[in-house]
Short mmCIF file of C-alpha atoms in Angstrom, two decimals:
data_model
loop_
_atom_site.label_atom_id
_atom_site.label_comp_id
_atom_site.label_asym_id
_atom_site.label_seq_id
_atom_site.Cartn_x
_atom_site.Cartn_y
_atom_site.Cartn_z
CA MET A 1 41.15 -8.27 12.70
CA SER A 2 42.55 -8.28 16.48
CA GLY A 3 43.01 -5.08 16.50
CA LEU A 4 39.85 -4.07 15.56
CA VAL A 5 38.40 -6.24 17.72
CA GLY A 6 40.34 -4.93 20.37
CA ALA A 7 39.57 -1.48 19.45
CA LEU A 8 35.53 -2.27 19.77
CA GLY A 9 36.05 -3.72 23.16
CA GLU A 10 37.89 -0.68 24.24
CA ALA A 11 34.62 1.45 23.04
CA TRP A 12 32.33 -0.83 24.63
CA SER A 13 34.15 -0.51 27.98
CA GLU A 14 34.04 3.24 27.52
CA ILE A 15 30.36 3.11 26.95
CA ARG A 16 29.86 1.33 29.51
CA HIS A 17 31.70 3.06 32.29
CA HIS A 18 29.74 6.66 31.07
CA LYS A 19 26.37 5.59 30.88
CA LEU A 20 24.92 8.46 32.00
CA ARG A 21 26.65 10.65 29.66
CA VAL A 22 26.20 8.08 26.47
CA LEU A 23 22.53 7.93 27.96
CA LEU A 24 22.01 11.54 27.53
CA SER A 25 24.14 12.02 23.95
CA LEU A 26 22.08 9.31 22.12
CA ILE A 27 18.19 9.81 23.29
CA GLY A 28 18.25 12.02 20.35
CA ILE A 29 20.30 9.74 17.75
CA ALA A 30 17.62 7.16 18.76
CA VAL A 31 14.80 9.27 18.54
CA SER A 32 15.99 10.11 14.97
CA VAL A 33 17.16 7.06 13.66
CA GLY A 34 13.69 5.50 15.38
CA ALA A 35 11.55 8.75 12.80
CA ILE A 36 14.03 7.63 9.87
CA THR A 37 12.80 3.71 10.13
CA ALA A 38 9.21 4.75 10.76
CA VAL A 39 8.89 7.25 7.67
CA VAL A 40 10.17 4.50 5.41
CA ALA A 41 7.82 1.66 7.11
CA LEU A 42 5.07 4.16 6.55
CA SER A 43 5.60 4.85 3.15
CA GLU A 44 5.36 1.46 2.62
CA TYR A 45 2.02 0.86 4.21
CA GLN A 46 0.80 4.44 2.30
CA GLN A 47 2.16 2.78 -0.67
CA GLN A 48 0.14 -0.51 -0.24
CA GLN A 49 -3.14 1.73 0.44
CA MET A 50 -2.82 3.91 -2.61
CA THR A 51 -2.56 1.13 -4.93
CA GLU A 52 -5.25 -0.97 -2.99
CA GLN A 53 -7.59 2.37 -3.65
CA SER A 54 -6.34 2.13 -7.13
CA ASP A 55 -7.09 -1.09 -7.64
CA ARG A 56 -10.62 -0.67 -6.41
CA PHE A 57 -11.16 2.00 -9.18
CA GLY A 58 -8.87 0.89 -12.17
CA GLY A 59 -8.40 -2.25 -11.57
CA ARG A 60 -4.98 -4.74 -10.74
CA PRO A 61 -2.09 -4.35 -12.99
CA ALA A 62 -2.78 -4.89 -15.66
CA THR A 63 -6.41 -4.18 -16.04
CA ILE A 64 -7.11 -3.99 -19.82
CA GLN A 65 -10.71 -2.29 -20.61
CA PHE A 66 -12.47 -2.20 -24.13
CA MET A 67 -15.96 -0.96 -24.82
CA ALA A 68 -17.66 0.08 -27.88
CA ASN A 69 -20.62 2.34 -29.75
CA SER A 70 -22.03 3.07 -32.81
CA THR A 71 -20.82 5.13 -35.50
CA ASP A 72 -23.42 4.88 -38.05
CA GLY A 73 -26.14 6.26 -35.88
CA ALA A 74 -28.00 3.00 -35.67
CA PRO A 75 -28.29 1.38 -31.85
CA MET A 76 -26.07 -0.90 -30.46
CA ASP A 77 -27.03 -5.03 -30.85
CA TRP A 78 -25.57 -5.99 -27.75
CA GLU A 79 -26.08 -9.54 -28.12
CA GLU A 80 -24.29 -10.02 -31.51
CA PHE A 81 -21.28 -8.27 -30.27
CA GLY A 82 -21.22 -9.82 -27.23
CA ALA A 83 -20.96 -13.25 -28.90
CA HIS A 84 -18.31 -11.57 -30.97
CA VAL A 85 -16.22 -10.65 -27.74
CA ASP A 86 -16.91 -14.13 -26.57
CA ARG A 87 -15.05 -15.70 -29.35
CA VAL A 88 -12.54 -13.16 -29.69
CA VAL A 89 -11.47 -13.50 -25.94
CA GLU A 90 -11.56 -17.18 -26.13
CA ARG A 91 -8.25 -17.09 -27.94
CA TYR A 92 -6.53 -15.27 -25.14
CA GLU A 93 -7.40 -17.56 -22.26
CA PHE A 94 -7.96 -14.62 -19.64
CA SER A 95 -7.59 -16.19 -15.99
CA HIS A 96 -10.17 -12.88 -15.07
CA PHE A 97 -12.75 -11.35 -17.54
CA THR A 98 -15.57 -9.71 -16.71
CA ARG A 99 -18.55 -7.99 -18.13
CA ILE A 100 -19.61 -4.28 -16.48
CA VAL A 101 -22.58 -2.12 -16.68
CA ASP A 102 -22.60 0.57 -14.30
CA PRO A 103 -25.21 1.84 -13.03
CA VAL A 104 -28.81 0.20 -14.20
CA MET A 105 -31.64 1.94 -11.93
CA LEU A 106 -33.77 -0.63 -10.70
CA PRO A 107 -36.94 -0.43 -8.33
CA LEU A 108 -36.19 -1.96 -5.14
CA GLN A 109 -38.72 -2.45 -1.97
CA THR A 110 -37.58 -1.09 1.21
CA PRO A 111 -39.21 -1.00 4.29
CA GLU A 112 -40.96 2.38 3.62
CA GLN A 113 -41.35 2.84 -0.07
CA VAL A 114 -40.10 1.68 -3.26
CA ARG A 115 -37.30 3.64 -4.53
CA GLN A 116 -34.88 3.52 -7.52
CA VAL A 117 -31.59 1.95 -6.55
CA SER A 118 -28.14 2.19 -8.59
CA THR A 119 -27.41 -1.43 -9.78
CA ARG A 120 -23.91 -2.80 -10.82
CA LEU A 121 -23.92 -5.56 -13.53
CA VAL A 122 -20.79 -7.81 -13.27
CA ASP A 123 -19.48 -11.14 -13.54
CA PRO A 124 -17.73 -13.26 -10.84
CA ALA A 125 -13.86 -11.95 -11.61
CA TYR A 126 -14.91 -8.30 -10.75
CA PRO A 127 -14.25 -7.97 -6.91
CA VAL A 128 -10.95 -10.32 -7.83
CA ILE A 129 -9.92 -7.54 -10.61
CA HIS A 130 -11.09 -4.48 -8.28
CA ARG A 131 -9.94 -6.35 -4.96
CA THR A 132 -13.32 -5.33 -3.74
CA PRO A 133 -13.21 -5.75 0.04
CA LEU A 134 -16.39 -7.28 2.49
CA LEU A 135 -17.79 -6.12 5.92
CA GLU A 136 -19.66 -9.48 5.55
CA GLY A 137 -20.29 -12.19 3.65
CA ARG A 138 -18.77 -13.54 0.21
CA TRP A 139 -18.49 -12.54 -3.13
CA PHE A 140 -20.37 -14.43 -6.09
CA THR A 141 -18.59 -17.42 -7.28
CA GLU A 142 -19.21 -19.71 -10.44
CA ALA A 143 -21.66 -21.71 -8.79
CA ASP A 144 -23.75 -19.03 -8.13
CA ALA A 145 -25.75 -19.04 -11.56
CA ASP A 146 -27.50 -22.54 -10.71
CA LEU A 147 -29.07 -21.05 -7.27
CA ALA A 148 -32.86 -20.88 -7.28
CA SER A 149 -32.74 -17.03 -5.60
CA PRO A 150 -30.23 -15.03 -7.83
CA PRO A 151 -27.42 -13.57 -5.44
CA VAL A 152 -26.23 -9.92 -4.76
CA VAL A 153 -23.86 -8.00 -2.38
CA ILE A 154 -25.04 -4.93 -1.54
CA THR A 155 -23.29 -1.49 0.19
CA GLU A 156 -23.33 -0.86 3.97
CA ALA A 157 -25.95 1.82 3.62
CA LEU A 158 -28.38 -0.16 2.18
CA TRP A 159 -27.58 -2.78 4.31
CA ASN A 160 -28.75 -0.82 7.46
CA VAL A 161 -31.96 0.59 5.62
CA TYR A 162 -33.14 -3.18 6.43
CA GLY A 163 -31.59 -2.76 10.20
CA SER A 164 -28.38 -4.50 9.28
CA PRO A 165 -30.03 -8.57 9.57
CA ALA A 166 -27.78 -11.64 9.85
CA LEU A 167 -26.74 -12.68 6.43
CA ALA A 168 -27.49 -16.48 7.12
CA THR A 169 -31.07 -15.36 8.17
CA GLY A 170 -31.35 -15.62 4.39
CA PHE A 171 -31.95 -12.29 4.07
CA ALA A 172 -33.21 -11.03 0.30
CA LEU A 173 -34.01 -8.14 -1.56
CA GLN A 174 -37.22 -7.74 -3.42
CA LEU A 175 -36.81 -6.07 -6.37
CA GLN A 176 -39.77 -4.71 -8.87
CA GLY A 177 -39.95 -3.89 -12.63
CA ASP A 178 -38.79 -6.28 -15.85
CA VAL A 179 -36.27 -7.96 -13.35
CA GLY A 180 -38.25 -8.49 -10.25
CA GLY A 181 -38.49 -11.16 -7.92
CA SER A 182 -36.16 -11.93 -5.06
CA TYR A 183 -32.50 -11.68 -4.58
CA THR A 184 -30.62 -13.34 -1.85
CA VAL A 185 -28.05 -10.98 -0.19
CA VAL A 186 -24.63 -13.13 0.27
CA GLY A 187 -22.42 -10.32 0.93
CA VAL A 188 -22.33 -6.37 2.36
CA THR A 189 -19.35 -4.01 1.05
CA PRO A 190 -18.08 -1.68 3.90
CA ARG A 191 -18.01 2.50 3.44
CA GLU A 192 -15.57 4.10 1.32
CA TYR A 193 -15.16 6.74 3.87
CA ILE A 194 -16.98 8.37 6.98
CA GLY A 195 -20.72 9.17 6.40
CA ASP A 196 -20.51 7.33 2.96
CA GLU A 197 -24.36 6.71 2.42
CA ASP A 198 -23.80 5.65 -1.35
CA LYS A 199 -26.81 2.72 -1.55
CA HIS A 200 -25.84 0.55 -3.98
CA VAL A 201 -26.32 -3.10 -5.30
CA THR A 202 -24.25 -5.51 -7.06
CA MET A 203 -25.59 -8.48 -9.45
CA LEU A 204 -24.32 -10.93 -11.66
CA PHE A 205 -24.28 -9.93 -15.28
CA GLY A 206 -26.27 -13.31 -16.33
CA ASP A 207 -29.07 -13.23 -13.85
CA TYR A 208 -30.39 -9.54 -15.05
CA THR A 209 -30.07 -10.79 -18.73
CA GLU A 210 -31.71 -14.11 -17.89
CA ARG A 211 -34.62 -11.58 -16.29
CA ARG A 212 -34.32 -8.73 -18.71
CA GLY A 213 -33.66 -10.17 -21.62
CA ILE A 214 -31.72 -8.30 -24.26
CA LEU A 215 -30.16 -5.47 -23.20
CA PRO A 216 -31.40 -1.86 -24.16
CA PRO A 217 -29.19 -0.32 -26.94
CA ASP A 218 -28.50 2.56 -25.22
CA MET A 219 -26.97 0.48 -22.27
CA ALA A 220 -22.89 1.04 -22.07
CA VAL A 221 -21.33 -2.31 -21.69
CA MET A 222 -17.79 -2.67 -20.61
CA TRP A 223 -15.25 -5.19 -20.84
CA GLU A 224 -12.41 -5.61 -17.99
CA ALA A 225 -9.77 -8.33 -18.45
CA TRP A 226 -6.49 -8.97 -15.77
CA VAL A 227 -3.51 -9.90 -17.95
CA PRO A 228 0.26 -10.41 -16.97
CA GLU A 229 1.46 -6.54 -16.27
CA ASP A 230 4.85 -7.70 -18.46
CA MET A 231 2.52 -9.08 -21.69
CA ALA A 232 0.11 -5.60 -21.26
CA ALA A 233 1.95 -3.60 -23.59
CA ASP A 234 1.71 -6.35 -26.38
CA ILE A 235 -1.69 -8.01 -25.64
CA GLY A 236 -3.48 -4.53 -25.83
CA PRO A 237 -2.67 -3.74 -29.57
CA ALA A 238 -3.42 -7.40 -30.48
CA LEU A 239 -6.62 -7.63 -28.75
CA ALA A 240 -7.89 -4.05 -29.74
CA ALA A 241 -7.03 -5.28 -33.62
CA ASP A 242 -9.00 -8.87 -33.16
CA LEU A 243 -11.68 -6.95 -31.88
CA ARG A 244 -12.60 -4.78 -34.64
CA ALA A 245 -12.03 -7.17 -37.39
CA GLY A 246 -14.84 -7.64 -39.35
CA LEU A 247 -16.62 -4.95 -37.44
CA ASP A 248 -19.07 -2.14 -39.74
CA GLY A 249 -20.50 0.90 -38.00
CA VAL A 250 -18.93 -0.09 -34.73
CA ASP A 251 -15.92 1.48 -33.14
CA VAL A 252 -13.83 -0.59 -30.33
CA MET A 253 -11.73 1.37 -27.60
CA VAL A 254 -9.40 -0.46 -25.75
CA SER A 255 -7.13 1.21 -22.97
CA ARG A 256 -5.49 0.48 -19.52
CA THR A 257 -7.02 1.78 -16.45
CA ASP A 258 -5.18 0.41 -13.78
CA TRP A 259 -2.78 2.00 -11.75
CA ALA A 260 0.65 0.74 -13.16
CA SER A 261 -0.30 2.62 -15.90
CA ARG A 262 -0.27 5.86 -14.10
CA PRO A 263 3.11 6.78 -12.76
CA ASP A 264 2.17 9.63 -10.70
CA GLN A 265 1.13 7.52 -8.08
CA ALA A 266 4.54 6.04 -7.19
CA GLN A 267 6.31 9.56 -7.50
CA TYR A 268 3.63 10.79 -5.15
CA ALA A 269 4.65 8.17 -2.55
CA GLN A 270 8.10 8.67 -3.19
CA THR A 271 8.03 12.36 -2.21
CA PHE A 272 6.15 11.71 0.74
CA GLU A 273 9.18 9.52 2.01
CA LEU A 274 12.15 11.99 0.44
CA VAL A 275 10.30 14.85 2.31
CA THR A 276 9.50 13.17 5.39
CA GLY A 277 12.64 11.22 5.32
CA GLY A 278 14.91 14.58 4.75
CA ILE A 279 13.09 15.83 8.02
CA ALA A 280 14.18 13.11 10.06
CA GLY A 281 17.71 13.28 8.48
CA LEU A 282 18.08 17.08 9.62
CA VAL A 283 16.61 16.00 13.36
CA LEU A 284 19.41 13.04 12.95
CA LEU A 285 21.91 15.39 12.24
CA LEU A 286 21.37 17.81 14.62
CA GLY A 287 21.35 15.13 16.86
CA GLY A 288 25.04 14.41 15.68
CA LEU A 289 26.32 18.01 16.39
CA GLY A 290 25.03 17.84 20.12
CA LEU A 291 26.90 14.48 20.20
CA VAL A 292 30.08 15.74 18.76
CA ASN A 293 30.11 18.39 21.17
CA ILE A 294 29.57 16.29 24.33
CA GLN A 295 32.43 14.10 22.47
CA LEU A 296 34.50 17.18 22.59
CA VAL A 297 33.80 18.11 26.23
CA ALA A 298 34.73 14.67 27.25
CA MET A 299 37.70 13.93 25.15
CA ARG A 300 39.19 17.07 27.43
CA GLN A 301 38.60 15.29 30.38
CA ARG A 302 40.15 12.20 29.13
CA ILE A 303 43.19 13.71 28.16
CA ARG A 304 45.62 12.38 30.70
CA GLU A 305 44.08 8.82 29.56
CA ILE A 306 44.85 9.44 26.44
CA GLY A 307 48.32 10.74 27.19
CA VAL A 308 49.10 7.85 29.70
CA ARG A 309 48.06 5.34 26.52
CA ARG A 310 50.60 6.86 24.53
CA SER A 311 53.41 6.58 26.95
CA PHE A 312 52.70 3.15 27.12
CA GLY A 313 53.13 2.61 23.35
CA ALA A 314 49.42 3.20 21.57
CA THR A 315 50.19 4.59 18.23
CA GLY A 316 47.93 7.21 16.82
CA SER A 317 45.91 4.56 14.89
CA ARG A 318 45.12 2.65 17.57
CA ILE A 319 43.64 6.00 19.49
CA PHE A 320 41.94 7.09 16.66
CA SER A 321 39.95 3.91 15.84
CA SER A 322 39.05 3.43 19.54
CA VAL A 323 37.90 6.92 19.79
CA MET A 324 35.61 6.77 16.75
CA LEU A 325 34.47 3.05 17.15
CA GLU A 326 33.57 4.40 20.99
CA SER A 327 31.24 7.05 19.15
CA VAL A 328 30.06 4.61 15.94
CA VAL A 329 29.35 1.40 18.66
CA ALA A 330 27.07 3.83 21.02
CA THR A 331 25.23 5.41 17.93
CA ALA A 332 24.58 1.44 16.48
CA VAL A 333 22.79 0.59 19.79
CA ALA A 334 21.04 3.85 19.44
CA GLY A 335 20.07 2.85 16.18
CA ILE A 336 18.84 -0.65 17.10
CA VAL A 337 17.32 0.99 20.03
CA GLY A 338 15.61 3.17 17.41
CA ILE A 339 14.45 0.74 15.40
CA ALA A 340 12.92 -1.57 18.09
CA ILE A 341 11.06 1.23 19.08
CA ALA A 342 9.57 2.10 15.78
CA VAL A 343 8.76 -1.61 15.09
CA ALA A 344 6.72 -1.58 18.19
CA ILE A 345 4.86 1.62 17.35
CA LEU A 346 4.20 0.47 13.96
CA LYS A 347 2.71 -2.85 15.61
CA ALA A 348 0.36 -0.70 17.81
CA PRO A 349 -3.37 -0.80 16.75
CA PHE A 350 -3.81 2.80 16.10
CA VAL A 351 -1.24 2.85 13.46
CA LEU A 352 -2.99 0.68 11.64
CA ASP A 353 -6.55 2.42 12.17
CA MET A 354 -4.90 5.20 10.04
CA PHE A 355 -4.84 2.58 7.15
CA GLN A 356 -8.23 1.50 7.25
CA GLY A 357 -9.30 -1.11 5.11
CA MET A 358 -6.28 -2.27 4.06
CA GLN A 359 -6.27 -5.57 3.29
CA ASP A 360 -2.57 -6.94 2.80
CA ILE A 361 -0.79 -5.33 5.34
CA PRO A 362 2.54 -5.63 4.14
CA PRO A 363 5.53 -7.09 6.79
CA PHE A 364 7.93 -4.82 9.02
CA PRO A 365 10.66 -3.45 5.50
CA MET A 366 13.82 -4.62 6.28
CA ARG A 367 15.20 -1.80 3.99
CA ALA A 368 13.28 0.37 6.69
CA ALA A 369 15.80 -0.91 9.11
CA VAL A 370 19.01 -1.29 7.42
CA ILE A 371 18.54 2.39 6.33
CA GLY A 372 17.77 3.31 9.92
CA LEU A 373 21.23 0.93 10.98
CA VAL A 374 23.13 2.70 8.38
CA ALA A 375 22.07 6.22 9.49
CA ALA A 376 23.05 5.81 12.83
CA VAL A 377 26.39 4.57 12.37
CA ALA A 378 27.35 7.14 9.54
CA ILE A 379 26.15 9.77 12.16
CA GLY A 380 28.27 8.07 14.73
CA ALA A 381 30.95 8.00 12.52
CA LEU A 382 30.79 11.64 11.95
CA ALA A 383 30.26 12.99 15.36
CA GLY A 384 33.44 10.75 16.38
CA PHE A 385 35.63 12.41 13.81
CA ILE A 386 36.63 15.18 15.44
CA PRO A 387 37.38 14.04 18.90
CA ALA A 388 39.27 11.16 17.47
CA LEU A 389 41.78 13.51 15.65
CA VAL A 390 41.90 15.71 18.62
CA ALA A 391 42.63 12.91 20.58
CA VAL A 392 45.55 11.92 18.09
CA ARG A 393 47.02 14.96 17.96
CA SER A 394 47.07 15.65 21.53
CA ASN A 395 51.11 15.76 22.60
CA VAL A 396 52.21 13.03 25.12
CA ILE A 397 53.87 15.44 27.74
CA ASP A 398 51.37 18.17 27.31
CA ALA A 399 48.98 15.80 28.16
CA LEU A 400 50.31 14.12 30.87
CA ARG A 401 50.99 17.79 32.25
CA PHE A 402 47.32 18.39 32.02
#
């Protein structure tokens, strides 16, 4: 143990003595380690963003969706089938459960004219299951069912049509037709992408049926439940069997819609990390080869020093370990600097702007720092092996005569 500490001390002394040479030789190492660390961390950010985007469309893991259609040509009685669904799902005690009808076209009075607007009917659990973000206001709550003016959530593009008024002022939409009346806007969803002009309204399913009455037979109704991922494989078939029991002339389809049921999403993120990490690793390897050349030139200049140390009794293993550890310590320091640079860059605002709309920003992953530091130490050991071997094989008399 004392030998290792002594070798580390000697290595650090040599690094301090040759600051300029070490600095020039390790700039590439620090940059490469920083790149590897940043790539691993950015892949975590990208995977989180992909997960959230997938959640918005397919629901969180695990989301089970089911729908029904008539098999005998008769129109669907949604009220009767809905009551059947309620009886079945009551036994499962789902934490989040929603009905979905999308789209329903409703006439809306805008400042210029009456226009048809696409409307989605949901229950309060929908934005939770689909991780739907908000630009302003809030989503639905269970207490909204008791409000005198039914609440709605609209898209940013539709909000801009009215001049983006403050929601606290009681801003409301005036719908026409069978569900005509005033609807208080409680939330605004942001644009999905630059140039998104989708004008959309999200309304509570119960508010629509309360004013409209029985749903039209040609309307497509879906149900979604958010269940524990480890139980989805068991719940899906059991739920399908329970829903089909006792029904005549109705076919029920049950499926998973979340991203976790599609392994290609995770494979894409892994491919991105492997490709970009491989490029950074190649740069690190090239930096290591440059460090080998510099260390070999430096070793020729230190050959007399090696001879003097050997003449005073330094063993070959001590010479080998000191020269090797000099390179390892130097690259480890460069690796720490590179990791610090990567952390600073990832905290910069422009990086977060690349992942705009991400709700849950993951913390800096420790595995990125560990991978970067291990890579730095490994390249240091590789770069120090050949010079250390040259130092051990040098003859004492020839070294002193040099």
